[in-house]
């Protein structure tokens, strides 16, 4: 007998498993198809493993810096094998958590590769093939690393972020191609681990989508730690060097240069993973490989939805799960729960970077008259006592109403503190609304109070 579900979700990452849990809340009979293990890129090759390695590397680097002050003594070593083991345990624990949630919510998890045959039929291929009837379908297949086909991209020790994340080796020198979010997080990790890092970025600045001041500040901080950053760098080829090292040739300001290292990380973006999703003549509207969706998450075929990286956009785990929740609520005839117009962006470098809402430039482009307030974290007690690097909190508000439009932060715990500003943007609060709040002392969050008050 044909299996029938009210909702069939293809992909078990943050969009897919969050959608399944939301569906259970509305009493929707759901199946979740996953070809790998539950958790998606975020849990297996992205957010969680990267931040676990980063946590270890950052502790190590901080202790080294304290050692320089004479606070700690003796030899300090990092054991990459143990850190990798810890990473595997973290992934395993969280994976089990998701599996348990699926069970508790009576979601049927089906192992295999899902594709869409027609509006109501999903095909699952594993050893054999099975057809599943779906009243509604959610495509949540995520994204894949975009490997730039630079000559030599497939040489040994030219790695993607997923590959380097599993490596126990700390290369003495690492060249990173791409100065976006992934590139800069790995530059921070590997320089913390004592590796000589060189970043080659094609555009005129690193973190090109972020506030300009953030790019400049991060560049300065990393430079002070010995990271070489070349912007406007057009990579031409990678060759095997004479001593088993790798030579990456690039053009910078019309000049041909070389970066020599033992390892190369390719961090030049990600692509939506939509290939092979449709069988025969069945089609859904796409653009540049991403599935197009409307404000409800519905695709060009009614009843088929998309959420997460496969729909393009910001490609962030929290954006994916928020889109998924709203999409399932739309299927259930419920209003959206989450405000998708304000998606925070976080970069887990040291110091952390976090942004929400509009930057000054974006607000100006929208014709808004703005007021920008900035607080240097070098004046924050907790920042000084914990030996953190210089950073700042910047708040963008509408001039007349003093309504907060956005914020950009670069300081310790920025990725946790940004939510205060997201709450202000979503709930249309003013500078005074945040200014009335008492922030405990000594904390990093005191900087928020200082930034919003006159
Ligand atoms: P990205 O698009 O942020 O950055 C890629 C960078 O590589 C760009 O600046 C681009 O100009 C540069 N580039 C491309 N080809 C190049 C070449 N041949 N030579 C030199 N530079 C080149 O992509 P990234 O960093 O790979 O991240 C992928 C996605 O994953 C993003 O959407 C990002 O938001 C997301 N992500 C988010 C994280 C977070 O929230 N903390 C962490 C990791 C990824």
Tab-separated table of C-alpha atoms and ligand atoms in Angstrom:
chain	number	residue	atom	x	y	z
A	1	UNK	CA	0.000	0.000	0.000
A	2	UNK	CA	1.266	3.483	-0.850
A	3	UNK	CA	2.472	5.438	2.206
A	4	UNK	CA	0.558	8.684	2.743
A	5	UNK	CA	1.573	11.761	4.708
A	6	UNK	CA	0.146	15.231	5.114
A	7	UNK	CA	3.656	16.655	4.924
A	8	UNK	CA	6.826	15.191	3.453
A	9	UNK	CA	10.010	17.098	4.223
A	10	UNK	CA	13.107	16.507	2.105
A	11	UNK	CA	16.230	17.236	4.154
A	12	UNK	CA	16.898	16.873	7.883
A	13	UNK	CA	18.940	20.007	8.660
A	14	UNK	CA	17.799	22.957	10.804
A	15	UNK	CA	15.018	23.821	8.299
A	16	UNK	CA	13.818	20.222	7.939
A	17	UNK	CA	13.814	19.041	11.546
A	18	UNK	CA	12.412	22.342	12.869
A	19	UNK	CA	9.620	22.121	10.282
A	20	UNK	CA	8.855	18.577	11.439
A	21	UNK	CA	8.560	19.678	15.078
A	22	UNK	CA	6.349	22.620	14.122
A	23	UNK	CA	4.165	20.317	12.007
A	24	UNK	CA	3.669	18.007	14.996
A	25	UNK	CA	2.380	20.973	17.006
A	26	UNK	CA	-0.385	21.383	14.412
A	27	UNK	CA	-1.188	17.681	14.316
A	28	UNK	CA	0.211	17.248	10.802
A	29	UNK	CA	1.254	13.684	9.943
A	30	UNK	CA	4.837	14.126	8.777
A	31	UNK	CA	7.694	12.186	7.197
A	32	UNK	CA	11.245	13.480	7.068
A	33	UNK	CA	13.593	12.148	4.392
A	34	UNK	CA	17.334	12.353	5.025
A	35	UNK	CA	20.117	10.726	2.982
A	36	UNK	CA	22.809	11.262	5.620
A	37	UNK	CA	22.409	11.734	9.380
A	38	UNK	CA	20.054	14.246	10.958
A	39	UNK	CA	21.356	17.761	11.632
A	40	UNK	CA	22.469	18.876	8.165
A	41	UNK	CA	25.468	21.058	7.398
A	42	UNK	CA	25.003	23.041	10.616
A	43	UNK	CA	25.544	20.035	12.844
A	44	UNK	CA	27.910	17.924	10.779
A	45	UNK	CA	30.097	20.286	8.807
A	46	UNK	CA	29.125	23.816	9.781
A	47	UNK	CA	28.123	25.849	12.807
A	48	UNK	CA	28.531	23.261	15.567
A	49	UNK	CA	31.861	21.628	14.611
A	50	UNK	CA	33.405	24.967	13.590
A	51	UNK	CA	32.421	26.637	16.832
A	52	UNK	CA	33.645	23.654	18.869
A	53	UNK	CA	37.096	23.841	17.256
A	54	UNK	CA	36.999	27.611	17.521
A	55	UNK	CA	36.173	27.436	21.225
A	56	UNK	CA	39.241	25.235	21.856
A	57	UNK	CA	41.528	27.348	19.654
A	58	UNK	CA	40.352	30.564	21.235
A	59	UNK	CA	40.869	29.279	24.810
A	60	UNK	CA	44.364	28.209	23.819
A	61	UNK	CA	45.198	31.575	22.255
A	62	UNK	CA	43.762	33.478	25.223
A	63	UNK	CA	45.821	31.430	27.670
A	64	UNK	CA	48.923	32.084	25.514
A	65	UNK	CA	48.249	35.811	25.646
A	66	UNK	CA	47.805	35.665	29.441
A	67	UNK	CA	51.079	33.736	29.598
A	68	UNK	CA	52.800	36.645	27.905
A	69	UNK	CA	51.603	38.796	30.810
A	70	UNK	CA	53.137	36.297	33.224
A	71	UNK	CA	49.782	35.285	34.725
A	72	UNK	CA	50.244	31.689	33.590
A	73	UNK	CA	53.486	29.762	33.302
A	74	UNK	CA	54.773	26.465	31.966
A	75	UNK	CA	54.307	24.877	28.587
A	76	UNK	CA	50.875	25.073	27.074
A	77	UNK	CA	49.911	22.584	24.355
A	78	UNK	CA	46.804	22.015	22.292
A	79	UNK	CA	45.948	18.407	21.451
A	80	UNK	CA	44.076	18.492	18.166
A	81	UNK	CA	43.241	14.783	18.433
A	82	UNK	CA	41.424	15.393	21.730
A	83	UNK	CA	39.710	18.495	20.381
A	84	UNK	CA	38.494	16.462	17.382
A	85	UNK	CA	37.247	13.771	19.758
A	86	UNK	CA	35.373	16.397	21.776
A	87	UNK	CA	33.881	17.737	18.525
A	88	UNK	CA	32.632	14.252	17.572
A	89	UNK	CA	31.044	13.844	21.001
A	90	UNK	CA	29.294	17.216	20.727
A	91	UNK	CA	27.917	16.293	17.290
A	92	UNK	CA	26.814	12.878	18.511
A	93	UNK	CA	25.039	14.285	21.556
A	94	UNK	CA	23.162	16.886	19.522
A	95	UNK	CA	22.317	14.346	16.809
A	96	UNK	CA	20.786	12.048	19.393
A	97	UNK	CA	18.802	14.997	20.693
A	98	UNK	CA	17.291	15.610	17.254
A	99	UNK	CA	16.519	11.908	16.739
A	100	UNK	CA	14.779	11.857	20.112
A	101	UNK	CA	12.743	14.923	19.205
A	102	UNK	CA	11.622	13.259	15.962
A	103	UNK	CA	10.509	10.215	17.910
A	104	UNK	CA	8.748	12.240	20.582
A	105	UNK	CA	6.895	14.217	17.913
A	106	UNK	CA	5.978	11.028	15.992
A	107	UNK	CA	7.801	12.168	12.859
A	108	UNK	CA	8.637	9.265	10.589
A	109	UNK	CA	12.291	9.576	9.599
A	110	UNK	CA	12.976	7.855	6.271
A	111	UNK	CA	16.517	7.142	5.213
A	112	UNK	CA	17.292	7.801	1.540
A	113	UNK	CA	17.500	10.452	-1.168
A	114	UNK	CA	14.223	12.216	-1.869
A	115	UNK	CA	13.109	13.700	-5.179
A	116	UNK	CA	9.783	14.984	-6.463
A	117	UNK	CA	7.937	13.041	-9.131
A	118	UNK	CA	4.858	15.226	-9.245
A	119	UNK	CA	2.869	17.629	-7.079
A	120	UNK	CA	1.898	14.868	-4.651
A	121	UNK	CA	4.553	12.183	-5.071
A	122	UNK	CA	7.967	11.963	-3.492
A	123	UNK	CA	10.378	9.271	-4.590
A	124	UNK	CA	12.833	7.891	-2.040
A	125	UNK	CA	15.891	6.123	-3.352
A	126	UNK	CA	18.088	4.094	-1.103
A	127	UNK	CA	18.736	0.441	-1.937
A	128	UNK	CA	15.464	0.300	-3.815
A	129	UNK	CA	12.867	2.929	-4.638
A	130	UNK	CA	9.631	3.777	-2.887
A	131	UNK	CA	6.893	6.272	-3.687
A	132	UNK	CA	5.269	8.351	-0.977
A	133	UNK	CA	2.071	10.349	-1.274
A	134	UNK	CA	2.437	13.865	0.100
A	135	UNK	CA	-0.389	16.288	0.647
A	136	UNK	CA	2.247	19.024	1.054
A	137	UNK	CA	6.013	18.977	0.453
A	138	UNK	CA	8.786	21.047	2.012
A	139	UNK	CA	12.135	21.217	0.225
A	140	UNK	CA	14.899	21.745	2.773
A	141	UNK	CA	17.922	20.259	1.028
A	142	UNK	CA	20.437	22.921	2.100
A	143	UNK	CA	23.582	23.960	0.271
A	144	UNK	CA	26.963	22.687	-0.861
A	145	UNK	CA	30.433	24.194	-0.824
A	146	UNK	CA	31.131	26.056	-4.058
A	147	UNK	CA	34.533	24.840	-5.168
A	148	UNK	CA	36.132	27.462	-7.438
A	149	UNK	CA	37.678	25.565	-10.329
A	150	UNK	CA	41.020	27.318	-10.050
A	151	UNK	CA	43.699	25.149	-11.723
A	152	UNK	CA	45.085	22.937	-8.945
A	153	UNK	CA	41.903	23.022	-6.829
A	154	UNK	CA	42.038	19.239	-6.506
A	155	UNK	CA	45.641	18.923	-5.301
A	156	UNK	CA	46.375	17.232	-1.967
A	157	UNK	CA	45.918	19.570	1.026
A	158	UNK	CA	43.684	21.953	-0.936
A	159	UNK	CA	40.655	21.579	1.311
A	160	UNK	CA	37.081	22.735	1.739
A	161	UNK	CA	35.867	23.879	5.151
A	162	UNK	CA	34.263	20.459	5.775
A	163	UNK	CA	37.565	18.711	5.067
A	164	UNK	CA	39.739	20.994	7.182
A	165	UNK	CA	37.266	20.667	10.057
A	166	UNK	CA	38.084	16.959	10.296
A	167	UNK	CA	41.814	17.441	10.085
A	168	UNK	CA	44.026	16.870	13.101
A	169	UNK	CA	46.915	18.511	11.338
A	170	UNK	CA	47.781	22.135	12.021
A	171	UNK	CA	49.569	23.311	8.895
A	172	UNK	CA	52.504	25.615	9.688
A	173	UNK	CA	51.169	27.917	6.959
A	174	UNK	CA	47.627	28.116	5.580
A	175	UNK	CA	46.373	30.133	2.604
A	176	UNK	CA	42.670	30.883	2.645
A	177	UNK	CA	40.974	31.691	-0.664
A	178	UNK	CA	37.967	33.877	0.157
A	179	UNK	CA	37.626	36.480	2.896
A	180	UNK	CA	33.906	35.977	3.591
A	181	UNK	CA	32.365	34.562	6.761
A	182	UNK	CA	33.897	31.077	6.477
A	183	UNK	CA	37.293	32.417	5.411
A	184	UNK	CA	37.543	34.851	8.306
A	185	UNK	CA	36.333	32.363	10.917
A	186	UNK	CA	39.014	29.918	9.834
A	187	UNK	CA	41.622	32.700	9.677
A	188	UNK	CA	40.803	33.443	13.321
A	189	UNK	CA	40.889	29.743	14.326
A	190	UNK	CA	44.134	28.867	12.580
A	191	UNK	CA	45.970	31.989	13.673
A	192	UNK	CA	44.862	31.179	17.253
A	193	UNK	CA	46.374	27.714	16.742
A	194	UNK	CA	49.709	29.282	15.877
A	195	UNK	CA	49.504	28.813	12.109
A	196	UNK	CA	50.782	31.506	9.710
A	197	UNK	CA	47.607	32.498	7.803
A	198	UNK	CA	47.310	34.362	4.496
A	199	UNK	CA	43.868	35.414	3.227
A	200	UNK	CA	43.308	36.126	-0.472
A	201	UNK	CA	40.060	37.993	-1.091
A	202	UNK	CA	38.852	38.948	-4.554
A	203	UNK	CA	36.820	42.004	-3.467
A	204	UNK	CA	38.248	45.234	-2.094
A	205	UNK	CA	37.603	44.204	1.518
A	206	UNK	CA	37.016	41.187	3.719
A	207	UNK	CA	33.447	40.486	4.927
A	208	UNK	CA	32.148	42.448	1.940
A	209	UNK	CA	28.510	42.231	3.037
A	210	UNK	CA	29.114	43.753	6.442
A	211	UNK	CA	29.544	47.252	7.794
A	212	UNK	CA	32.773	48.735	6.392
A	213	UNK	CA	34.136	49.642	9.813
A	214	UNK	CA	33.826	46.007	10.916
A	215	UNK	CA	35.877	44.856	7.918
A	216	UNK	CA	38.561	47.459	8.625
A	217	UNK	CA	38.755	46.704	12.351
A	218	UNK	CA	38.924	42.931	11.892
A	219	UNK	CA	41.640	43.339	9.298
A	220	UNK	CA	43.653	45.449	11.737
A	221	UNK	CA	43.213	43.054	14.671
A	222	UNK	CA	44.136	39.982	12.636
A	223	UNK	CA	47.099	41.783	11.079
A	224	UNK	CA	48.381	42.528	14.581
A	225	UNK	CA	48.223	38.772	15.246
A	226	UNK	CA	50.302	38.109	12.163
A	227	UNK	CA	47.563	37.246	9.620
A	228	UNK	CA	48.335	38.507	6.113
A	229	UNK	CA	45.257	39.791	4.304
A	230	UNK	CA	45.330	40.620	0.603
A	231	UNK	CA	42.225	42.225	-0.866
A	232	UNK	CA	41.621	42.809	-4.576
A	233	UNK	CA	43.493	39.521	-5.024
A	234	UNK	CA	42.607	37.481	-8.094
A	235	UNK	CA	43.729	33.891	-7.611
A	236	UNK	CA	45.109	32.321	-10.801
A	237	UNK	CA	46.385	28.872	-9.966
A	238	UNK	CA	47.633	26.473	-7.328
A	239	UNK	CA	50.754	24.418	-7.971
A	240	UNK	CA	52.659	21.789	-6.057
A	241	UNK	CA	55.871	23.319	-4.675
A	242	UNK	CA	59.285	21.601	-4.541
A	243	UNK	CA	59.141	20.738	-0.817
A	244	UNK	CA	55.671	19.279	-0.943
A	245	UNK	CA	54.185	22.689	-0.192
A	246	UNK	CA	51.587	24.523	-2.276
A	247	UNK	CA	52.132	27.683	-4.269
A	248	UNK	CA	49.116	29.850	-4.920
A	249	UNK	CA	49.596	32.487	-7.607
A	250	UNK	CA	47.455	35.609	-7.577
A	251	UNK	CA	47.252	39.096	-9.117
A	252	UNK	CA	47.141	42.056	-6.768
A	253	UNK	CA	47.114	45.571	-8.202
A	254	UNK	CA	48.419	44.310	-11.570
A	255	UNK	CA	51.285	42.561	-9.791
A	256	UNK	CA	51.747	38.791	-9.893
A	257	UNK	CA	52.381	37.382	-6.415
A	258	UNK	CA	52.715	34.001	-4.703
A	259	UNK	CA	51.483	32.663	-1.381
A	260	UNK	CA	53.386	29.573	-0.241
A	261	UNK	CA	51.836	27.280	2.363
A	262	UNK	CA	51.403	23.660	3.395
A	263	UNK	CA	47.596	23.848	3.187
A	264	UNK	CA	44.976	25.806	1.252
A	265	UNK	CA	41.385	26.365	2.314
A	266	UNK	CA	38.779	27.078	-0.348
A	267	UNK	CA	36.194	29.407	1.211
A	268	UNK	CA	34.621	30.996	-1.815
A	269	UNK	CA	30.932	30.583	-1.009
A	270	UNK	CA	28.157	28.005	-1.027
A	271	UNK	CA	25.541	26.957	-3.615
A	272	UNK	CA	21.928	25.902	-2.995
A	273	UNK	CA	21.676	22.093	-3.261
A	274	UNK	CA	18.761	21.641	-5.649
A	275	UNK	CA	20.244	19.345	-8.298
A	276	UNK	CA	18.472	16.077	-8.925
A	277	UNK	CA	15.424	17.172	-6.931
A	278	UNK	CA	12.932	16.917	-9.761
A	279	UNK	CA	12.119	13.792	-11.740
A	280	UNK	CA	11.212	13.732	-15.444
A	281	UNK	CA	9.433	16.844	-16.676
A	282	UNK	CA	8.375	18.064	-13.245
A	283	UNK	CA	9.694	21.562	-12.583
A	284	UNK	CA	9.643	24.308	-9.988
A	285	UNK	CA	10.795	27.839	-10.668
A	286	UNK	CA	14.439	28.386	-9.770
A	287	UNK	CA	16.917	31.215	-10.204
A	288	UNK	CA	20.653	30.601	-10.344
A	289	UNK	CA	20.118	27.196	-8.765
A	290	UNK	CA	18.018	28.414	-5.839
A	291	UNK	CA	14.384	27.480	-5.333
A	292	UNK	CA	12.202	30.571	-5.570
A	293	UNK	CA	9.660	31.054	-2.783
A	294	UNK	CA	7.137	33.736	-1.884
A	295	UNK	CA	6.711	35.468	1.499
A	296	UNK	CA	5.013	32.307	2.851
A	297	UNK	CA	7.802	30.033	1.711
A	298	UNK	CA	5.634	28.584	-1.073
A	299	UNK	CA	7.239	27.766	-4.436
A	300	UNK	CA	5.775	28.302	-7.924
A	301	UNK	CA	3.886	25.016	-7.397
A	302	UNK	CA	1.156	25.502	-4.785
A	303	UNK	CA	1.491	23.130	-1.872
A	304	UNK	CA	5.237	22.711	-2.353
A	305	UNK	CA	7.333	24.887	-0.056
A	306	UNK	CA	11.023	25.635	0.360
A	307	UNK	CA	13.062	26.756	3.369
A	308	UNK	CA	16.707	27.299	4.259
A	309	UNK	CA	19.879	27.454	2.144
A	310	UNK	CA	18.229	25.825	-0.894
A	311	UNK	CA	16.192	29.045	-1.278
A	312	UNK	CA	19.406	31.135	-1.361
A	313	UNK	CA	19.570	34.324	0.664
A	314	UNK	CA	21.546	34.530	3.865
A	315	UNK	CA	22.237	30.774	4.235
A	316	UNK	CA	22.154	30.818	8.020
A	317	UNK	CA	20.838	28.044	10.281
A	318	UNK	CA	18.591	30.366	12.289
A	319	UNK	CA	17.165	31.866	9.081
A	320	UNK	CA	16.451	28.342	7.823
A	321	UNK	CA	14.577	27.243	10.930
A	322	UNK	CA	12.594	30.508	11.091
A	323	UNK	CA	11.564	30.173	7.416
A	324	UNK	CA	10.587	26.563	8.061
A	325	UNK	CA	8.383	27.430	11.051
A	326	UNK	CA	6.557	30.147	9.111
A	327	UNK	CA	6.108	27.869	6.084
A	328	UNK	CA	4.562	25.078	8.167
A	329	UNK	CA	2.294	27.585	9.915
A	330	UNK	CA	1.132	28.770	6.494
A	331	UNK	CA	0.328	25.170	5.536
A	332	UNK	CA	-1.696	24.936	8.760
A	333	UNK	CA	-3.543	28.176	7.983
A	334	UNK	CA	-1.800	30.020	10.837
A	335	UNK	CA	-0.156	33.473	10.706
A	336	UNK	CA	3.658	33.664	10.650
A	337	UNK	CA	5.414	33.464	14.012
A	338	UNK	CA	8.817	34.901	13.153
A	339	UNK	CA	9.830	38.251	11.680
A	340	UNK	CA	11.870	37.245	8.659
A	341	UNK	CA	12.807	40.803	7.729
A	342	UNK	CA	15.276	40.984	10.615
A	343	UNK	CA	17.760	38.109	10.452
A	344	UNK	CA	20.870	38.613	12.579
A	345	UNK	CA	24.234	37.704	11.083
A	346	UNK	CA	27.084	36.491	13.284
A	347	UNK	CA	30.738	35.873	12.565
A	348	UNK	CA	32.540	33.817	15.192
A	349	UNK	CA	35.925	35.390	14.871
A	350	UNK	CA	37.847	36.595	17.902
A	351	UNK	CA	36.495	39.180	18.652
A	352	UNK	CA	32.993	38.188	17.611
A	353	UNK	CA	30.985	40.154	15.077
A	354	UNK	CA	27.210	40.435	14.995
A	355	UNK	CA	24.810	42.554	12.970
A	356	UNK	CA	21.067	42.971	12.835
A	357	UNK	CA	18.627	45.168	10.934
A	358	UNK	CA	20.002	47.940	8.743
A	359	UNK	CA	23.499	49.357	8.481
A	360	UNK	CA	23.949	53.096	8.099
A	361	UNK	CA	24.512	52.695	4.329
A	362	UNK	CA	21.451	50.470	3.860
A	363	UNK	CA	19.235	52.902	5.803
A	364	UNK	CA	20.496	55.798	3.708
A	365	UNK	CA	19.824	53.832	0.518
A	366	UNK	CA	16.225	53.464	1.695
A	367	UNK	CA	16.035	57.266	1.958
A	368	UNK	CA	15.914	57.266	5.760
A	369	UNK	CA	17.465	60.041	7.792
A	370	UNK	CA	19.560	58.330	10.401
A	371	UNK	CA	21.354	58.901	13.633
A	372	UNK	CA	24.385	56.708	14.339
A	373	UNK	CA	25.623	56.136	17.866
A	374	UNK	CA	28.837	54.359	18.654
A	375	UNK	CA	30.435	53.156	21.859
A	376	UNK	CA	34.046	51.952	21.978
A	377	UNK	CA	34.321	48.798	24.075
A	378	UNK	CA	37.805	49.870	25.199
A	379	UNK	CA	35.885	51.933	27.798
A	380	UNK	CA	33.976	48.860	29.053
A	381	UNK	CA	35.354	47.431	32.307
A	382	UNK	CA	34.645	43.769	31.512
A	383	UNK	CA	36.410	44.154	28.149
A	384	UNK	CA	39.503	45.604	29.804
A	385	UNK	CA	39.671	43.085	32.671
A	386	UNK	CA	39.299	40.104	30.352
A	387	UNK	CA	41.983	41.384	27.986
A	388	UNK	CA	39.694	41.525	24.955
A	389	UNK	CA	40.667	43.314	21.764
A	390	UNK	CA	39.338	46.747	20.931
A	391	UNK	CA	35.827	46.682	19.555
A	392	UNK	CA	32.687	48.745	19.341
A	393	UNK	CA	28.889	48.805	19.372
A	394	UNK	CA	27.218	50.856	16.684
A	395	UNK	CA	23.495	51.622	16.663
A	396	UNK	CA	21.564	52.997	13.716
A	397	UNK	CA	18.305	54.810	14.541
A	398	UNK	CA	15.782	56.838	12.595
A	399	UNK	CA	16.638	60.471	13.304
A	400	UNK	CA	13.227	61.857	14.097
A	401	UNK	CA	11.493	58.959	15.827
A	402	UNK	CA	14.763	57.615	17.355
A	403	UNK	CA	13.468	54.143	16.465
A	404	UNK	CA	16.277	51.569	16.329
A	405	UNK	CA	16.798	50.334	12.755
A	406	UNK	CA	19.831	48.155	13.268
A	407	UNK	CA	23.076	47.524	15.112
A	408	UNK	CA	26.572	46.282	14.349
A	409	UNK	CA	28.786	44.952	17.100
A	410	UNK	CA	32.344	43.786	17.246
A	411	UNK	CA	33.289	42.689	20.722
A	412	UNK	CA	33.307	39.712	23.087
A	413	UNK	CA	29.875	37.983	23.283
A	414	UNK	CA	28.560	40.095	20.406
A	415	UNK	CA	26.765	37.028	19.032
A	416	UNK	CA	24.783	36.675	22.277
A	417	UNK	CA	24.167	40.369	22.845
A	418	UNK	CA	22.911	41.132	19.331
A	419	UNK	CA	19.502	39.678	20.206
A	420	UNK	CA	18.761	42.703	22.402
A	421	UNK	CA	19.013	44.850	19.298
A	422	UNK	CA	17.020	42.363	17.190
A	423	UNK	CA	14.264	42.545	19.809
A	424	UNK	CA	14.379	46.347	19.594
A	425	UNK	CA	14.178	46.328	15.771
A	426	UNK	CA	11.377	43.734	15.633
A	427	UNK	CA	9.370	45.449	18.376
A	428	UNK	CA	10.015	48.935	16.957
A	429	UNK	CA	11.707	50.201	20.104
A	430	UNK	CA	13.546	53.502	20.411
A	431	UNK	CA	16.964	54.368	21.793
A	432	UNK	CA	15.211	55.533	24.965
A	433	UNK	CA	13.401	52.185	25.335
A	434	UNK	CA	16.748	50.391	25.540
A	435	UNK	CA	18.311	53.241	27.494
A	436	UNK	CA	15.842	52.836	30.395
A	437	UNK	CA	17.067	49.300	31.035
A	438	UNK	CA	19.602	48.737	33.844
A	439	UNK	CA	22.517	46.598	32.648
A	440	UNK	CA	24.430	44.726	35.378
A	441	UNK	CA	27.992	45.684	36.225
A	442	UNK	CA	30.540	44.561	35.228
A	443	UNK	CA	29.267	43.022	31.979
A	444	UNK	CA	29.867	43.410	28.279
A	445	UNK	CA	26.164	44.276	27.975
A	446	UNK	CA	26.738	47.563	29.783
A	447	UNK	CA	28.110	48.694	26.428
A	448	UNK	CA	24.575	48.480	25.020
A	449	UNK	CA	23.275	50.963	27.588
A	450	UNK	CA	26.208	53.269	26.913
A	451	UNK	CA	25.704	53.052	23.153
A	452	UNK	CA	22.010	53.965	23.161
A	453	UNK	CA	22.067	56.735	25.805
A	454	UNK	CA	22.990	60.338	24.996
B	1	LIG	P1	30.814	34.202	1.341
B	1	LIG	O1	30.014	34.436	0.149
B	1	LIG	O2	30.458	34.841	2.636
B	1	LIG	O3	32.336	34.654	1.045
B	1	LIG	C1	33.099	34.150	-0.011
B	1	LIG	C2	34.171	35.182	-0.327
B	1	LIG	O4	35.076	34.599	-1.239
B	1	LIG	C3	33.628	36.434	-0.978
B	1	LIG	O5	34.085	37.548	-0.249
B	1	LIG	C4	34.183	36.376	-2.389
B	1	LIG	O6	34.482	37.656	-2.911
B	1	LIG	C5	35.447	35.565	-2.200
B	1	LIG	N1	35.889	34.822	-3.390
B	1	LIG	C6	35.126	34.040	-4.190
B	1	LIG	N2	35.918	33.484	-5.147
B	1	LIG	C7	37.185	33.907	-4.912
B	1	LIG	C8	38.438	33.667	-5.542
B	1	LIG	N3	38.559	32.847	-6.607
B	1	LIG	N4	39.543	34.287	-5.044
B	1	LIG	C9	39.444	35.098	-3.963
B	1	LIG	N5	38.288	35.348	-3.333
B	1	LIG	C10	37.167	34.758	-3.791
B	1	LIG	O7	30.931	32.625	1.473
B	1	LIG	P2	31.486	31.733	2.631
B	1	LIG	O8	32.388	32.485	3.535
B	1	LIG	O9	32.082	30.553	1.933
B	1	LIG	O10	30.192	31.311	3.412
B	1	LIG	C11	29.141	30.612	2.732
B	1	LIG	C12	27.797	30.821	3.389
B	1	LIG	O11	27.741	30.188	4.641
B	1	LIG	C13	27.487	32.275	3.581
B	1	LIG	O12	26.191	32.506	3.139
B	1	LIG	C14	27.609	32.474	5.053
B	1	LIG	O13	26.709	33.461	5.530
B	1	LIG	C15	27.284	31.100	5.623
B	1	LIG	N6	28.018	30.890	6.864
B	1	LIG	C16	27.627	31.518	7.990
B	1	LIG	C17	28.332	31.384	9.148
B	1	LIG	C18	27.913	32.106	10.359
B	1	LIG	O14	26.813	32.578	10.435
B	1	LIG	N7	28.752	32.272	11.355
B	1	LIG	C19	29.529	30.559	9.223
B	1	LIG	C20	29.852	29.963	7.988
B	1	LIG	C21	29.118	30.121	6.867
